[in-house]
Amino acid sequence: MDQTLPSRAQVLPRVTRITAPSPSRSAPSKSPSHSPSPSPSPSSTPAAAPALTTLGLLTVLLGAALPMVDFFIVNVALPTIDRDLDAGPAVLEMVVAGYGVAYAVLLVLGGRLGDMFGRRNLFLWGLGLFAATSLACGVAPTAWTLVAARVAQGAASALLLPQALATIQAATSGSSRGKALSYYGATAGIASVVGQVLGGVLVSADIAGSGWRAIFLVNVPVAALALVLALTSVPETRSANPARIDRAGTVLLALTLIALLLPLTEGRAAGWPVWSWVLLAASPFAAAAFVAVERHGERTGGNPLLPPSLLRIHSVRSGLLLIVPFCLGFGGFMFVLAVAMQDGLHLGALAAGAALAPLCAAFFVASLLGPRMVARFGRRTVTAGSLIQAAGLVALAATFLWGWPHVGILLLAPSMAVLGFGQGLVLPVVFRIVLSEVPAAQAGVGSGAMATTQQSSLALGVATLGTLFLTLSTSVGFRDALVWALLAQLVAVAAAAVLSVRLPRAVK
C-alpha cells in the first residue's frame, strides 16, 4: 500500500490523527503527525492511540448496515404501504427513489465532513439523525409525509455511512485493514439481502398492529445501541489538514445524480412527462461540468470534492468500474424479485422475503472464504465469483421459465444459493480492493467515492431493470418479464467478469 496520489498540495496524503476517547493526549514526540516526511505510507504510519478494536469494528459495521438494510427493506412492504396510505405507483416509487437519491447525492459530502470535523463525531450525529428520521417514517400519517421522511432518512444515511468506511481505513493497517474491509464488503451484501428478509418478517408479524411501520421503527433501538457502543469503542480520526467544502463540485454532483436518477425512477410511473426527458438530456452536461470543475480545482490548488487524481490509483479506478455493473444488476434484481413474487406469484411478504434466505446464507459463507481465497488466488477470486453468479442467474431464470406459476421457496433454493455464493466472492473483495491503495488521509474522500458509486448504481439498477420489468409485465406477463430482467442482469454480470481482469493481480 505504498502508492500515493500525485504530489500536488491539495492531494498530498495527509497523516491521519487518531484520538482516543480518553481526555489525555499523547506527547507530540510519540505522534506520527510530527514526522518530517511529507508523504508517509499509510500502512507504515503508527497510530498515536489505540487502533480500532474488535468491538469498535463491530460497532461501525452495525452502523454501516443500517442504511444498507433500509434501501431494500421497503421492497416487500410496498404493497402494504399502498393499501394503508392509498399511495399509488408514482408515490410508491418516490418512497424508494427519495431515499436513494438523497443518499447518493450527499454521500461524498458526508465523507468530506468526516475528514473535517472528525469521523467518530459525524458517525454519532449520523446515528442520532438516522434514528430520528426512522421514527418519522414509522409514524408518517400520509404517503407524502412518508416520502419527505424518507428523503431526510437518506440524508442521515449519507452522513453515517462514509464514516464507517473511513474509520476502518484510517484506524487499521496491514492485514487487519484487509480483513476489516472484507468484513465491510460482506456486511454490505448480507445487509442488502437481510433487509428484504427482515422486511417480510416484520410486515407479516404485524407487531401491535404496526404493519409496515415496524420496518422503520425497528431502526430506532438498533441505532441507539450502536450510538452507545460508539461512544466508548470507536476512536476519533480526522485529517490533520482538512480541506474546505467544494461548493461548486457538491452542487454539480447533486444536479448530475438528480437529473439522472429522478426521471429514471419516476418517469414511467408519471407517464414520462416532459420534465423527465429534460432532466435526462441535462444529465450528461451536468456531469461534464462537474468533471471540468473538479479538474480545474485540482489543477489550481483547490479542494475538489472528488479529486480526479484518485482515479489514477489502479485499485480505485478498476474497482469502481467493476462496482457499477455489479451493483446495477444487484439493485435491480432485489427490486424486481420482490415485486414478481408478490404481484406475480401472489406470495405474502414473509414468503417473498424467506425466498432470499438461501442467497443470504450462501453469501455469508462465501464472504468468510473470500479473504483466504483472495490471498491465494488474487483477482481470480472475483472472476470466479462472477462466473458462479452468472450460473446462478441462468439456473434461476430457467426455474421461473419452466416452473411458473408453481414456483416455491424450495424450488428456488438451489439457484438462489449458487447466486449468493458467487456474489459473496465478488462484493467483499472488490470493496477491499478499491480502498487498498488509498492513503489514510484521503480515507473520507475514497470512502465517499466508493459509497456514492455503489449507491448510485443500486438506484440506477432499480430504475432501469425495474422499469424494464414493470413495462414488460403489462404486455408479456410477469413470468417472461422476470426472465428478461434476469437476462439483462446477466449482461451486467458478464461485464463485471470482463472488468475483473483489470483489477490488481494481488490484493493487499
Short mmCIF file of C-alpha atoms in Angstrom, two decimals:
data_model
loop_
_atom_site.label_atom_id
_atom_site.label_comp_id
_atom_site.label_asym_id
_atom_site.label_seq_id
_atom_site.Cartn_x
_atom_site.Cartn_y
_atom_site.Cartn_z
CA MET A 1 0.00 0.00 0.00
CA ASP A 2 2.77 2.41 -0.86
CA GLN A 3 1.10 4.00 -3.86
CA THR A 4 0.13 7.65 -3.24
CA LEU A 5 -1.60 10.41 -5.10
CA PRO A 6 0.29 12.89 -7.33
CA SER A 7 2.37 15.40 -5.49
CA ARG A 8 0.08 18.41 -5.66
CA ALA A 9 -0.56 20.32 -2.46
CA GLN A 10 -4.23 19.64 -2.45
CA VAL A 11 -3.98 15.88 -2.84
CA LEU A 12 -0.81 15.04 -0.92
CA PRO A 13 -1.53 12.32 1.64
CA ARG A 14 -2.00 13.89 4.99
CA VAL A 15 -1.29 11.91 8.11
CA THR A 16 -4.46 10.90 9.88
CA ARG A 17 -4.54 11.67 13.57
CA ILE A 18 -6.30 9.09 15.72
CA THR A 19 -7.52 10.36 19.04
CA ALA A 20 -8.55 8.06 21.83
CA PRO A 21 -11.82 8.67 23.61
CA SER A 22 -9.75 9.34 26.75
CA PRO A 23 -9.24 13.05 27.55
CA SER A 24 -5.49 12.59 27.84
CA ARG A 25 -3.29 13.23 24.81
CA SER A 26 -0.13 11.57 23.66
CA ALA A 27 3.06 13.60 23.69
CA PRO A 28 3.93 15.16 20.34
CA SER A 29 7.11 13.17 20.12
CA LYS A 30 5.09 9.97 20.05
CA SER A 31 2.69 11.10 17.35
CA PRO A 32 3.37 10.27 13.73
CA SER A 33 1.81 13.56 12.69
CA HIS A 34 5.10 15.27 13.59
CA SER A 35 7.15 13.21 11.19
CA PRO A 36 9.17 15.40 8.80
CA SER A 37 8.28 13.17 5.84
CA PRO A 38 5.62 14.83 3.65
CA SER A 39 4.32 11.59 2.19
CA PRO A 40 4.25 8.81 4.78
CA SER A 41 2.97 5.41 3.75
CA PRO A 42 -0.39 4.83 5.41
CA SER A 43 0.41 1.22 6.08
CA SER A 44 3.61 2.10 7.94
CA THR A 45 2.31 5.04 9.97
CA PRO A 46 1.90 4.06 13.61
CA ALA A 47 -1.19 5.15 15.49
CA ALA A 48 -0.92 7.71 18.30
CA ALA A 49 -3.73 5.96 20.18
CA PRO A 50 -5.31 2.50 20.31
CA ALA A 51 -6.48 1.37 16.89
CA LEU A 52 -9.92 0.09 16.06
CA THR A 53 -10.77 -2.75 18.44
CA THR A 54 -12.95 -5.75 17.63
CA LEU A 55 -15.89 -4.12 19.41
CA GLY A 56 -15.23 -0.88 17.56
CA LEU A 57 -15.21 -2.70 14.23
CA LEU A 58 -18.47 -4.47 15.06
CA THR A 59 -19.97 -1.11 16.02
CA VAL A 60 -19.04 0.67 12.79
CA LEU A 61 -20.26 -2.35 10.79
CA LEU A 62 -23.57 -2.23 12.66
CA GLY A 63 -23.87 1.47 11.87
CA ALA A 64 -22.99 0.86 8.22
CA ALA A 65 -25.56 -1.92 7.94
CA LEU A 66 -28.48 0.33 8.88
CA PRO A 67 -28.52 2.49 5.70
CA MET A 68 -27.95 -0.58 3.52
CA VAL A 69 -30.80 -2.50 5.11
CA ASP A 70 -33.14 0.44 4.69
CA PHE A 71 -32.51 0.77 0.97
CA PHE A 72 -34.01 -2.69 0.44
CA ILE A 73 -36.33 -3.23 3.40
CA VAL A 74 -39.20 -1.29 1.83
CA ASN A 75 -39.38 -3.51 -1.28
CA VAL A 76 -41.55 -6.20 0.28
CA ALA A 77 -43.60 -3.61 2.20
CA LEU A 78 -44.67 -1.52 -0.81
CA PRO A 79 -48.00 -3.32 -1.41
CA THR A 80 -48.94 -2.89 2.25
CA ILE A 81 -47.93 0.79 2.24
CA ASP A 82 -50.03 1.29 -0.89
CA ARG A 83 -53.13 -0.20 0.73
CA ASP A 84 -52.67 1.62 4.02
CA LEU A 85 -51.84 5.11 2.70
CA ASP A 86 -53.53 4.93 -0.71
CA ALA A 87 -50.19 5.92 -2.21
CA GLY A 88 -50.38 4.92 -5.88
CA PRO A 89 -47.48 3.80 -8.12
CA ALA A 90 -45.79 7.20 -8.56
CA VAL A 91 -45.70 7.97 -4.83
CA LEU A 92 -44.56 4.43 -4.00
CA GLU A 93 -41.61 4.83 -6.32
CA MET A 94 -40.83 8.13 -4.60
CA VAL A 95 -40.67 6.27 -1.28
CA VAL A 96 -37.84 4.23 -2.79
CA ALA A 97 -36.30 6.92 -5.02
CA GLY A 98 -36.44 9.76 -2.47
CA TYR A 99 -34.26 7.82 -0.09
CA GLY A 100 -31.89 6.58 -2.81
CA VAL A 101 -31.38 9.95 -4.50
CA ALA A 102 -30.76 11.88 -1.24
CA TYR A 103 -28.43 9.12 -0.09
CA ALA A 104 -26.39 9.07 -3.30
CA VAL A 105 -26.24 12.85 -3.72
CA LEU A 106 -24.86 13.58 -0.24
CA LEU A 107 -22.50 10.63 0.34
CA VAL A 108 -19.33 12.34 -0.86
CA LEU A 109 -20.17 15.47 1.14
CA GLY A 110 -20.67 13.25 4.19
CA GLY A 111 -17.22 11.78 3.72
CA ARG A 112 -15.64 15.23 3.41
CA LEU A 113 -17.41 16.46 6.56
CA GLY A 114 -15.99 13.48 8.44
CA ASP A 115 -12.49 14.43 7.29
CA MET A 116 -13.08 17.96 8.59
CA PHE A 117 -14.95 17.51 11.87
CA GLY A 118 -13.97 14.01 12.94
CA ARG A 119 -15.35 10.71 11.68
CA ARG A 120 -16.46 9.43 15.08
CA ASN A 121 -18.23 12.73 15.74
CA LEU A 122 -20.11 12.56 12.43
CA PHE A 123 -20.80 8.84 12.98
CA LEU A 124 -22.56 9.68 16.24
CA TRP A 125 -24.55 12.51 14.64
CA GLY A 126 -25.46 10.23 11.75
CA LEU A 127 -26.76 7.53 14.08
CA GLY A 128 -28.85 10.03 16.02
CA LEU A 129 -30.36 11.57 12.89
CA PHE A 130 -30.97 8.16 11.35
CA ALA A 131 -32.90 7.08 14.45
CA ALA A 132 -34.96 10.30 14.42
CA THR A 133 -35.81 10.11 10.71
CA SER A 134 -36.64 6.40 11.00
CA LEU A 135 -39.11 7.30 13.74
CA ALA A 136 -40.58 9.95 11.45
CA CYS A 137 -41.02 7.33 8.71
CA GLY A 138 -42.65 4.93 11.15
CA VAL A 139 -45.30 7.42 12.31
CA ALA A 140 -45.90 9.11 8.93
CA PRO A 141 -49.66 9.81 8.61
CA THR A 142 -49.75 10.25 4.82
CA ALA A 143 -47.91 8.97 1.76
CA TRP A 144 -46.22 12.30 1.01
CA THR A 145 -45.20 12.68 4.65
CA LEU A 146 -43.52 9.29 4.32
CA VAL A 147 -41.73 10.47 1.16
CA ALA A 148 -40.40 13.55 2.97
CA ALA A 149 -39.25 11.45 5.92
CA ARG A 150 -37.53 9.01 3.57
CA VAL A 151 -35.62 11.85 1.90
CA ALA A 152 -34.46 13.02 5.33
CA GLN A 153 -33.54 9.43 6.23
CA GLY A 154 -31.44 9.21 3.06
CA ALA A 155 -29.59 12.38 4.04
CA ALA A 156 -28.89 10.96 7.52
CA SER A 157 -27.61 7.76 5.90
CA ALA A 158 -25.22 9.79 3.74
CA LEU A 159 -23.81 11.36 6.89
CA LEU A 160 -23.45 7.99 8.64
CA LEU A 161 -22.15 5.50 6.10
CA PRO A 162 -18.90 7.16 4.88
CA GLN A 163 -17.65 7.45 8.45
CA ALA A 164 -17.73 3.68 8.88
CA LEU A 165 -15.54 3.05 5.85
CA ALA A 166 -13.22 5.96 6.57
CA THR A 167 -12.75 4.87 10.20
CA ILE A 168 -11.78 1.38 9.07
CA GLN A 169 -9.36 2.86 6.54
CA ALA A 170 -7.79 5.31 8.99
CA ALA A 171 -7.74 3.28 12.23
CA THR A 172 -6.42 -0.04 10.88
CA SER A 173 -3.38 -1.11 8.91
CA GLY A 174 -1.81 -4.09 7.18
CA SER A 175 -3.65 -7.40 7.28
CA SER A 176 -6.10 -6.05 9.87
CA ARG A 177 -7.25 -3.43 7.39
CA GLY A 178 -7.67 -6.01 4.64
CA LYS A 179 -9.80 -8.22 6.89
CA ALA A 180 -11.85 -5.27 8.13
CA LEU A 181 -12.59 -4.12 4.56
CA SER A 182 -13.58 -7.68 3.66
CA TYR A 183 -15.97 -7.72 6.61
CA TYR A 184 -17.39 -4.40 5.44
CA GLY A 185 -17.99 -5.81 1.97
CA ALA A 186 -19.66 -8.87 3.46
CA THR A 187 -21.84 -6.61 5.63
CA ALA A 188 -22.90 -4.63 2.55
CA GLY A 189 -24.09 -7.72 0.71
CA ILE A 190 -25.65 -9.51 3.64
CA ALA A 191 -27.42 -6.38 4.91
CA SER A 192 -28.96 -5.86 1.47
CA VAL A 193 -30.48 -9.34 1.46
CA VAL A 194 -31.36 -9.32 5.15
CA GLY A 195 -33.24 -6.07 4.52
CA GLN A 196 -35.84 -7.80 2.37
CA VAL A 197 -35.98 -10.91 4.58
CA LEU A 198 -36.43 -8.79 7.70
CA GLY A 199 -38.97 -6.60 5.93
CA GLY A 200 -41.07 -9.66 5.10
CA VAL A 201 -40.89 -10.94 8.66
CA LEU A 202 -41.84 -7.60 10.24
CA VAL A 203 -44.71 -6.87 7.85
CA SER A 204 -46.16 -10.36 8.33
CA ALA A 205 -45.73 -10.28 12.12
CA ASP A 206 -47.78 -7.05 12.30
CA ILE A 207 -46.40 -6.32 15.77
CA ALA A 208 -49.02 -4.50 17.84
CA GLY A 209 -50.86 -3.71 14.62
CA SER A 210 -47.91 -1.71 13.29
CA GLY A 211 -47.84 -3.47 9.90
CA TRP A 212 -45.30 -1.86 7.55
CA ARG A 213 -44.38 0.80 10.12
CA ALA A 214 -42.30 -1.76 12.04
CA ILE A 215 -39.70 -1.84 9.24
CA PHE A 216 -38.77 1.73 10.16
CA LEU A 217 -39.41 1.69 13.92
CA VAL A 218 -37.03 -1.24 14.41
CA ASN A 219 -34.16 1.07 13.42
CA VAL A 220 -34.61 3.26 16.48
CA PRO A 221 -33.38 0.83 19.19
CA VAL A 222 -30.68 -0.59 16.90
CA ALA A 223 -29.30 2.89 16.12
CA ALA A 224 -29.47 3.78 19.83
CA LEU A 225 -27.46 0.66 20.71
CA ALA A 226 -24.84 1.48 18.05
CA LEU A 227 -24.60 5.05 19.36
CA VAL A 228 -23.97 3.88 22.94
CA LEU A 229 -21.31 1.42 21.77
CA ALA A 230 -19.65 4.02 19.55
CA LEU A 231 -19.18 6.42 22.46
CA THR A 232 -16.64 4.07 24.06
CA SER A 233 -15.35 1.80 21.29
CA VAL A 234 -14.82 3.91 18.15
CA PRO A 235 -11.65 6.06 18.03
CA GLU A 236 -11.78 9.57 16.64
CA THR A 237 -9.97 10.15 13.34
CA ARG A 238 -9.71 13.17 11.07
CA SER A 239 -7.37 14.69 8.54
CA ALA A 240 -4.62 16.83 10.06
CA ASN A 241 -5.24 19.49 7.39
CA PRO A 242 -8.89 19.13 6.40
CA ALA A 243 -9.93 20.51 3.06
CA ARG A 244 -12.68 23.07 2.64
CA ILE A 245 -16.05 22.15 1.20
CA ASP A 246 -16.12 22.23 -2.60
CA ARG A 247 -19.42 24.06 -3.02
CA ALA A 248 -19.44 24.13 -6.81
CA GLY A 249 -18.50 20.47 -7.03
CA THR A 250 -21.13 19.48 -4.46
CA VAL A 251 -23.90 21.33 -6.32
CA LEU A 252 -22.89 19.93 -9.73
CA LEU A 253 -22.63 16.36 -8.42
CA ALA A 254 -26.08 16.71 -6.86
CA LEU A 255 -27.52 18.08 -10.12
CA THR A 256 -25.93 15.24 -12.10
CA LEU A 257 -27.30 12.47 -9.91
CA ILE A 258 -30.75 14.03 -9.54
CA ALA A 259 -31.02 14.67 -13.29
CA LEU A 260 -30.17 11.03 -13.97
CA LEU A 261 -31.85 9.10 -11.15
CA LEU A 262 -35.07 11.05 -10.59
CA PRO A 263 -36.54 10.71 -14.12
CA LEU A 264 -35.45 7.07 -14.39
CA THR A 265 -37.20 6.17 -11.15
CA GLU A 266 -40.28 8.38 -11.53
CA GLY A 267 -40.64 8.77 -15.30
CA ARG A 268 -42.53 5.54 -16.03
CA ALA A 269 -44.99 5.92 -13.14
CA ALA A 270 -45.64 9.56 -14.12
CA GLY A 271 -46.15 8.71 -17.81
CA TRP A 272 -42.80 10.09 -18.98
CA PRO A 273 -43.70 13.80 -18.82
CA VAL A 274 -41.60 16.49 -20.49
CA TRP A 275 -39.64 17.28 -17.33
CA SER A 276 -38.29 13.71 -17.18
CA TRP A 277 -36.84 13.97 -20.70
CA VAL A 278 -35.43 17.45 -19.99
CA LEU A 279 -33.63 16.17 -16.90
CA LEU A 280 -32.25 13.13 -18.71
CA ALA A 281 -30.97 15.35 -21.52
CA ALA A 282 -29.35 17.69 -19.00
CA SER A 283 -27.58 14.95 -17.00
CA PRO A 284 -24.54 14.47 -19.30
CA PHE A 285 -23.97 18.24 -19.44
CA ALA A 286 -24.11 18.46 -15.64
CA ALA A 287 -21.66 15.55 -15.43
CA ALA A 288 -19.28 17.22 -17.88
CA ALA A 289 -19.44 20.46 -15.89
CA PHE A 290 -18.71 18.55 -12.67
CA VAL A 291 -15.63 16.88 -14.19
CA ALA A 292 -14.38 20.22 -15.56
CA VAL A 293 -14.80 21.96 -12.20
CA GLU A 294 -13.03 19.16 -10.33
CA ARG A 295 -10.10 19.12 -12.76
CA HIS A 296 -9.77 22.89 -12.58
CA GLY A 297 -9.93 22.82 -8.80
CA GLU A 298 -7.16 20.24 -8.55
CA ARG A 299 -5.03 22.00 -11.15
CA THR A 300 -5.24 25.38 -9.39
CA GLY A 301 -4.62 24.10 -5.86
CA GLY A 302 -8.24 23.97 -4.72
CA ASN A 303 -10.04 21.26 -2.78
CA PRO A 304 -12.13 19.26 -5.25
CA LEU A 305 -14.91 17.14 -3.81
CA LEU A 306 -13.68 14.12 -5.80
CA PRO A 307 -10.04 14.67 -6.80
CA PRO A 308 -9.63 13.29 -10.35
CA SER A 309 -6.22 12.03 -9.31
CA LEU A 310 -7.97 9.39 -7.18
CA LEU A 311 -8.81 7.61 -10.41
CA ARG A 312 -5.11 7.39 -11.24
CA ILE A 313 -4.79 4.87 -8.43
CA HIS A 314 -5.13 1.50 -10.12
CA SER A 315 -7.16 -0.15 -7.35
CA VAL A 316 -9.65 2.73 -7.22
CA ARG A 317 -10.12 3.04 -10.97
CA SER A 318 -10.50 -0.67 -11.71
CA GLY A 319 -12.57 -1.38 -8.59
CA LEU A 320 -15.09 1.41 -9.16
CA LEU A 321 -15.54 0.34 -12.79
CA LEU A 322 -16.48 -3.15 -11.62
CA ILE A 323 -18.80 -1.93 -8.85
CA VAL A 324 -21.04 -0.17 -11.39
CA PRO A 325 -22.34 -3.23 -13.32
CA PHE A 326 -22.34 -5.45 -10.23
CA CYS A 327 -24.45 -3.10 -8.09
CA LEU A 328 -26.64 -2.08 -11.03
CA GLY A 329 -27.62 -5.72 -11.53
CA PHE A 330 -27.90 -6.42 -7.80
CA GLY A 331 -30.16 -3.44 -7.05
CA GLY A 332 -32.46 -4.23 -9.96
CA PHE A 333 -32.57 -7.92 -9.04
CA MET A 334 -33.70 -7.30 -5.45
CA PHE A 335 -36.47 -4.93 -6.50
CA VAL A 336 -37.74 -7.00 -9.42
CA LEU A 337 -37.76 -10.22 -7.43
CA ALA A 338 -39.79 -8.67 -4.58
CA VAL A 339 -42.42 -7.34 -7.00
CA ALA A 340 -42.59 -10.53 -9.10
CA MET A 341 -43.04 -12.78 -6.09
CA GLN A 342 -45.79 -10.71 -4.53
CA ASP A 343 -47.69 -9.45 -7.58
CA GLY A 344 -46.88 -12.33 -9.95
CA LEU A 345 -46.73 -15.43 -7.75
CA HIS A 346 -49.03 -13.87 -5.10
CA LEU A 347 -46.73 -14.80 -2.24
CA GLY A 348 -47.04 -12.98 1.05
CA ALA A 349 -44.38 -10.62 2.35
CA LEU A 350 -42.96 -13.32 4.62
CA ALA A 351 -42.61 -15.89 1.83
CA ALA A 352 -41.16 -13.30 -0.56
CA GLY A 353 -38.52 -12.42 1.99
CA ALA A 354 -37.84 -16.02 3.04
CA ALA A 355 -37.11 -16.99 -0.58
CA LEU A 356 -33.90 -14.97 -0.26
CA ALA A 357 -32.67 -16.87 2.83
CA PRO A 358 -30.55 -19.39 0.83
CA LEU A 359 -28.94 -16.49 -1.06
CA CYS A 360 -28.13 -14.75 2.22
CA ALA A 361 -26.66 -17.89 3.80
CA ALA A 362 -24.51 -18.68 0.77
CA PHE A 363 -23.31 -15.07 0.56
CA PHE A 364 -22.25 -15.24 4.19
CA VAL A 365 -20.30 -18.48 3.70
CA ALA A 366 -18.55 -17.11 0.59
CA SER A 367 -17.65 -13.86 2.37
CA LEU A 368 -15.92 -15.90 5.09
CA LEU A 369 -13.95 -17.85 2.48
CA GLY A 370 -13.13 -14.72 0.49
CA PRO A 371 -10.10 -13.45 2.45
CA ARG A 372 -8.32 -16.82 2.20
CA MET A 373 -9.17 -17.23 -1.45
CA VAL A 374 -8.05 -13.75 -2.41
CA ALA A 375 -4.78 -14.23 -0.53
CA ARG A 376 -4.12 -17.31 -2.65
CA PHE A 377 -5.74 -16.51 -5.98
CA GLY A 378 -5.85 -12.68 -6.06
CA ARG A 379 -8.20 -11.11 -8.58
CA ARG A 380 -9.14 -14.53 -9.97
CA THR A 381 -11.42 -14.84 -6.94
CA VAL A 382 -13.57 -12.03 -8.36
CA THR A 383 -13.58 -13.58 -11.83
CA ALA A 384 -14.63 -16.95 -10.41
CA GLY A 385 -17.33 -15.31 -8.29
CA SER A 386 -18.74 -13.52 -11.34
CA LEU A 387 -18.92 -16.77 -13.31
CA ILE A 388 -20.63 -18.57 -10.41
CA GLN A 389 -23.10 -15.72 -10.13
CA ALA A 390 -23.83 -15.98 -13.86
CA ALA A 391 -24.52 -19.71 -13.49
CA GLY A 392 -26.91 -18.99 -10.64
CA LEU A 393 -28.78 -16.39 -12.71
CA VAL A 394 -29.19 -18.81 -15.63
CA ALA A 395 -30.50 -21.50 -13.27
CA LEU A 396 -32.87 -19.05 -11.60
CA ALA A 397 -34.24 -17.84 -14.95
CA ALA A 398 -34.79 -21.46 -16.04
CA THR A 399 -36.57 -22.20 -12.77
CA PHE A 400 -39.02 -19.35 -13.30
CA LEU A 401 -39.44 -20.10 -17.00
CA TRP A 402 -40.39 -23.76 -16.60
CA GLY A 403 -41.76 -23.79 -13.06
CA TRP A 404 -44.14 -20.81 -13.22
CA PRO A 405 -46.62 -20.39 -11.55
CA HIS A 406 -45.83 -23.24 -9.15
CA VAL A 407 -42.51 -21.80 -8.02
CA GLY A 408 -41.99 -22.10 -4.29
CA ILE A 409 -39.19 -21.41 -1.84
CA LEU A 410 -37.75 -24.94 -2.04
CA LEU A 411 -37.66 -24.93 -5.83
CA LEU A 412 -35.80 -21.62 -5.81
CA ALA A 413 -33.31 -22.58 -3.09
CA PRO A 414 -30.57 -24.26 -5.25
CA SER A 415 -30.25 -21.46 -7.79
CA MET A 416 -30.52 -18.81 -5.06
CA ALA A 417 -27.68 -20.46 -3.14
CA VAL A 418 -25.42 -20.59 -6.21
CA LEU A 419 -26.22 -16.95 -6.98
CA GLY A 420 -25.49 -15.83 -3.43
CA PHE A 421 -22.21 -17.74 -3.25
CA GLY A 422 -20.97 -16.04 -6.40
CA GLN A 423 -21.98 -12.61 -5.14
CA GLY A 424 -20.22 -13.27 -1.83
CA LEU A 425 -16.95 -13.87 -3.65
CA VAL A 426 -17.24 -10.59 -5.56
CA LEU A 427 -18.55 -7.71 -3.46
CA PRO A 428 -16.44 -8.01 -0.26
CA VAL A 429 -13.26 -8.49 -2.29
CA VAL A 430 -13.95 -5.54 -4.59
CA PHE A 431 -14.65 -3.22 -1.65
CA ARG A 432 -11.34 -4.27 -0.16
CA ILE A 433 -9.54 -3.67 -3.46
CA VAL A 434 -10.91 -0.16 -4.01
CA LEU A 435 -9.56 1.23 -0.74
CA SER A 436 -6.42 -0.92 -0.54
CA GLU A 437 -4.14 1.75 -2.01
CA VAL A 438 -5.91 4.94 -0.84
CA PRO A 439 -3.79 6.96 1.64
CA ALA A 440 -5.30 7.18 5.12
CA ALA A 441 -5.58 10.98 4.91
CA GLN A 442 -7.84 10.53 1.87
CA ALA A 443 -9.98 7.88 3.62
CA GLY A 444 -13.10 10.06 3.71
CA VAL A 445 -12.86 11.04 0.05
CA GLY A 446 -12.11 7.49 -1.06
CA SER A 447 -14.90 6.04 1.06
CA GLY A 448 -17.35 8.64 -0.20
CA ALA A 449 -16.42 7.93 -3.81
CA MET A 450 -16.92 4.20 -3.38
CA ALA A 451 -20.16 4.53 -1.44
CA THR A 452 -21.53 7.01 -4.00
CA THR A 453 -20.67 4.67 -6.86
CA GLN A 454 -22.30 1.79 -5.03
CA GLN A 455 -25.45 3.65 -4.07
CA SER A 456 -25.90 5.38 -7.42
CA SER A 457 -25.52 2.05 -9.21
CA LEU A 458 -28.03 0.35 -6.91
CA ALA A 459 -30.53 3.15 -7.53
CA LEU A 460 -29.81 3.04 -11.27
CA GLY A 461 -30.42 -0.71 -11.24
CA VAL A 462 -33.80 -0.27 -9.56
CA ALA A 463 -34.67 2.40 -12.12
CA THR A 464 -33.52 0.59 -15.27
CA LEU A 465 -34.23 -3.08 -14.57
CA GLY A 466 -37.31 -2.11 -12.57
CA THR A 467 -38.66 -0.04 -15.45
CA LEU A 468 -37.90 -2.83 -17.93
CA PHE A 469 -39.69 -5.39 -15.78
CA LEU A 470 -42.74 -3.26 -14.97
CA THR A 471 -43.13 -2.20 -18.61
CA LEU A 472 -42.88 -5.76 -19.96
CA SER A 473 -45.12 -7.21 -17.27
CA THR A 474 -48.14 -5.42 -18.74
CA SER A 475 -47.54 -6.86 -22.22
CA VAL A 476 -45.88 -10.28 -21.87
CA GLY A 477 -46.82 -11.16 -18.29
CA PHE A 478 -44.87 -11.43 -15.05
CA ARG A 479 -43.02 -14.64 -15.89
CA ASP A 480 -41.49 -13.51 -19.17
CA ALA A 481 -40.84 -10.01 -17.84
CA LEU A 482 -38.93 -11.51 -14.92
CA VAL A 483 -36.90 -13.78 -17.18
CA TRP A 484 -35.96 -10.85 -19.43
CA ALA A 485 -34.93 -8.79 -16.39
CA LEU A 486 -32.74 -11.66 -15.15
CA LEU A 487 -31.11 -11.95 -18.57
CA ALA A 488 -30.44 -8.20 -18.52
CA GLN A 489 -28.73 -8.67 -15.17
CA LEU A 490 -26.71 -11.49 -16.73
CA VAL A 491 -25.26 -8.95 -19.18
CA ALA A 492 -24.19 -6.78 -16.23
CA VAL A 493 -22.57 -9.80 -14.54
CA ALA A 494 -20.71 -10.63 -17.76
CA ALA A 495 -19.41 -7.06 -17.85
CA ALA A 496 -18.19 -7.42 -14.26
CA ALA A 497 -16.41 -10.67 -15.16
CA VAL A 498 -14.61 -8.94 -18.04
CA LEU A 499 -13.65 -5.97 -15.87
CA SER A 500 -12.30 -8.27 -13.15
CA VAL A 501 -9.20 -8.97 -15.22
CA ARG A 502 -8.29 -5.27 -14.92
CA LEU A 503 -8.07 -5.45 -11.12
CA PRO A 504 -4.65 -5.55 -9.41
CA ARG A 505 -3.24 -9.08 -9.64
CA ALA A 506 -2.53 -9.28 -5.92
CA VAL A 507 -4.90 -7.84 -3.34
CA LYS A 508 -3.20 -6.06 -0.45
#
